[in-house]
Amino acid sequence: MIKVTVPATTANLGPGFDAMGMALSQYSVFECEESDEIELIIEGLESEKLTVEDNLVIKCMNKVFDYIGDYPKGYKLKIINGIPLARGMGSSASAVIGGIMCANALMDFPLSSDEILNLATELEGHPDNVAPALLGNLIVSTKTKDNEIIFRSIELFEDMECVLFIPDYEVSTKDSREVLPEKISMEDAVHNSSHLALLVLAFLNKDKTLIGKTMDDRIHEPYRKSLIRNFDDFREAAISSGAFAFSLSGAGSTIIAYSDEENSEKVKEAFEDIAQKEVISGKAIVIKPS
Ligand code: HSE
């Protein structure tokens, strides 16, 4: 029996739009074994929303079989979903990695890790969620002018926790990308590139003050705020409760604060207070990076 466990992820971390992502310790599990026919079982969180038809995991498995030019007779696949869907927590990246890894194992591991990441990026469109879903930790990645996916991993510090508010409402990545402008100003481009450069250094140096100062985006969050209820109130509440940084998680709807262990519960309570006051149904959780 093949068993693949894939973490949730948070992408962008403010200025790292389509370039930075971090694994979180919440997981989906994919179990697969050879069989005479194709059989799919879907269980777990929000499983009623996942369909057998057009299933993304199966689509990614087929992509691997087409790529290597070899096909199994059949297989039995069980998806145990643990990641909320369309909330900016990397649910589709987990399906992509789960599918590729199951197919690769089923066919006796023909793919190299570069091929896995390239296929995953092609399927997902950008590497910022699939890279940490595959490798864990905080990953900075890009596609070079020669179409090569390159990345570096940053190990996170022990006492960092993330406080998430996961609203019940969904925001699709498509809708969240449609509100983005086609062009940005030189000033905003310089703001983001300089902030991201220092943010990477801040994570490498475990410098929480610098993380807080540089996790500030001007090319997607200001536009996406219109889709996220009380975004600025959540930010203000997080920072005044002791979080050292805050961002929209991926394309939303989840928002995420970065905090020391000692302040996480306070931040979580502040999120719950806003949700109650503004009647936003959802759930606040404290979670470690993975
Ligand atoms: N970087 C992507 C975005 C992540 O923000 O649109 C969601 O797929």
Short mmCIF file of N, CA, C and O in Angstrom, two decimals, residues 5 10 16 27 33 37 59 74 76 84 90 97 135 139 142 149 155 177 187-189 228 242 256 266 270 286:
data_model
loop_
_atom_site.label_atom_id
_atom_site.label_comp_id
_atom_site.label_asym_id
_atom_site.label_seq_id
_atom_site.Cartn_x
_atom_site.Cartn_y
_atom_site.Cartn_z
N THR A 5 1.39 11.59 2.42
CA THR A 5 0.82 12.61 3.30
C THR A 5 1.33 13.97 2.83
O THR A 5 2.54 14.16 2.70
N THR A 10 0.61 27.87 2.91
CA THR A 10 0.18 29.26 2.77
C THR A 10 1.13 29.91 1.77
O THR A 10 2.36 29.79 1.91
N GLY A 16 5.70 38.10 -1.43
CA GLY A 16 6.24 36.98 -2.22
C GLY A 16 5.21 36.38 -3.16
O GLY A 16 5.09 35.16 -3.28
N TYR A 27 -2.90 18.13 7.20
CA TYR A 27 -2.51 17.25 6.09
C TYR A 27 -3.70 16.58 5.38
O TYR A 27 -4.72 16.29 6.00
N GLU A 33 -3.25 1.62 -4.16
CA GLU A 33 -2.69 0.29 -4.41
C GLU A 33 -3.16 -0.23 -5.76
O GLU A 33 -4.18 0.21 -6.28
N GLU A 37 -9.10 -2.57 -11.66
CA GLU A 37 -9.85 -1.45 -12.24
C GLU A 37 -9.54 -0.17 -11.46
O GLU A 37 -8.82 -0.24 -10.46
N LYS A 59 -6.60 13.35 -12.38
CA LYS A 59 -6.06 14.08 -13.55
C LYS A 59 -4.53 14.15 -13.46
O LYS A 59 -3.83 13.95 -14.45
N GLY A 74 -4.97 -0.81 -13.39
CA GLY A 74 -5.95 -0.10 -12.57
C GLY A 74 -5.34 0.21 -11.21
O GLY A 74 -4.20 -0.19 -10.94
N LYS A 76 -6.60 1.35 -6.87
CA LYS A 76 -7.61 1.78 -5.91
C LYS A 76 -7.01 2.98 -5.18
O LYS A 76 -5.89 2.88 -4.64
N PRO A 84 -9.14 22.52 4.01
CA PRO A 84 -10.35 23.19 3.51
C PRO A 84 -10.18 23.64 2.06
O PRO A 84 -9.08 24.03 1.66
N GLY A 90 -3.89 25.83 0.02
CA GLY A 90 -3.17 24.89 -0.83
C GLY A 90 -3.86 23.56 -1.07
O GLY A 90 -3.19 22.55 -1.29
N ILE A 97 0.21 17.27 -5.75
CA ILE A 97 1.36 16.50 -5.22
C ILE A 97 0.93 15.08 -4.85
O ILE A 97 1.63 14.10 -5.14
N LEU A 135 8.00 19.69 -0.39
CA LEU A 135 9.28 19.68 0.33
C LEU A 135 9.20 20.12 1.78
O LEU A 135 10.18 19.98 2.53
N ILE A 139 9.59 27.88 1.26
CA ILE A 139 10.31 27.73 -0.01
C ILE A 139 10.16 29.01 -0.84
O ILE A 139 9.05 29.52 -0.99
N THR A 142 11.15 30.26 -8.24
CA THR A 142 10.82 31.02 -9.45
C THR A 142 11.03 30.15 -10.69
O THR A 142 11.66 29.09 -10.61
N ILE A 149 12.55 25.64 -13.15
CA ILE A 149 12.03 25.98 -11.82
C ILE A 149 13.20 25.87 -10.84
O ILE A 149 13.81 24.80 -10.71
N GLU A 155 14.71 26.91 6.58
CA GLU A 155 14.19 26.22 7.75
C GLU A 155 13.61 27.24 8.73
O GLU A 155 14.20 28.30 8.94
N ARG A 177 -7.64 36.11 -8.69
CA ARG A 177 -6.65 36.60 -9.66
C ARG A 177 -7.30 37.59 -10.62
O ARG A 177 -6.63 38.44 -11.20
N GLU A 187 6.78 52.17 -8.85
CA GLU A 187 6.93 52.37 -7.41
C GLU A 187 6.49 51.11 -6.62
O GLU A 187 7.18 50.67 -5.71
N ASP A 188 5.35 50.53 -7.03
CA ASP A 188 4.87 49.33 -6.34
C ASP A 188 5.78 48.12 -6.62
O ASP A 188 6.00 47.28 -5.75
N ALA A 189 6.30 48.05 -7.84
CA ALA A 189 7.22 46.95 -8.18
C ALA A 189 8.48 47.03 -7.31
O ALA A 189 8.94 46.03 -6.76
N ILE A 228 -12.26 39.92 0.82
CA ILE A 228 -12.01 39.34 2.15
C ILE A 228 -12.66 40.21 3.22
O ILE A 228 -12.29 41.40 3.38
N GLY A 242 -0.07 41.03 19.48
CA GLY A 242 1.29 40.50 19.65
C GLY A 242 1.84 39.72 18.47
O GLY A 242 2.99 39.26 18.53
N ILE A 256 -3.79 35.00 7.82
CA ILE A 256 -2.80 34.33 8.66
C ILE A 256 -1.92 35.34 9.40
O ILE A 256 -1.45 36.31 8.80
N LYS A 266 -3.72 34.66 22.31
CA LYS A 266 -4.28 36.02 22.34
C LYS A 266 -4.72 36.45 20.94
O LYS A 266 -5.79 37.04 20.75
N ALA A 270 -8.49 37.27 19.55
CA ALA A 270 -8.80 38.54 18.87
C ALA A 270 -9.51 38.26 17.54
O ALA A 270 -10.46 38.96 17.18
N VAL A 286 -4.65 27.70 15.77
CA VAL A 286 -3.21 27.93 15.93
C VAL A 286 -2.52 26.71 15.34
O VAL A 286 -2.91 25.57 15.62
#
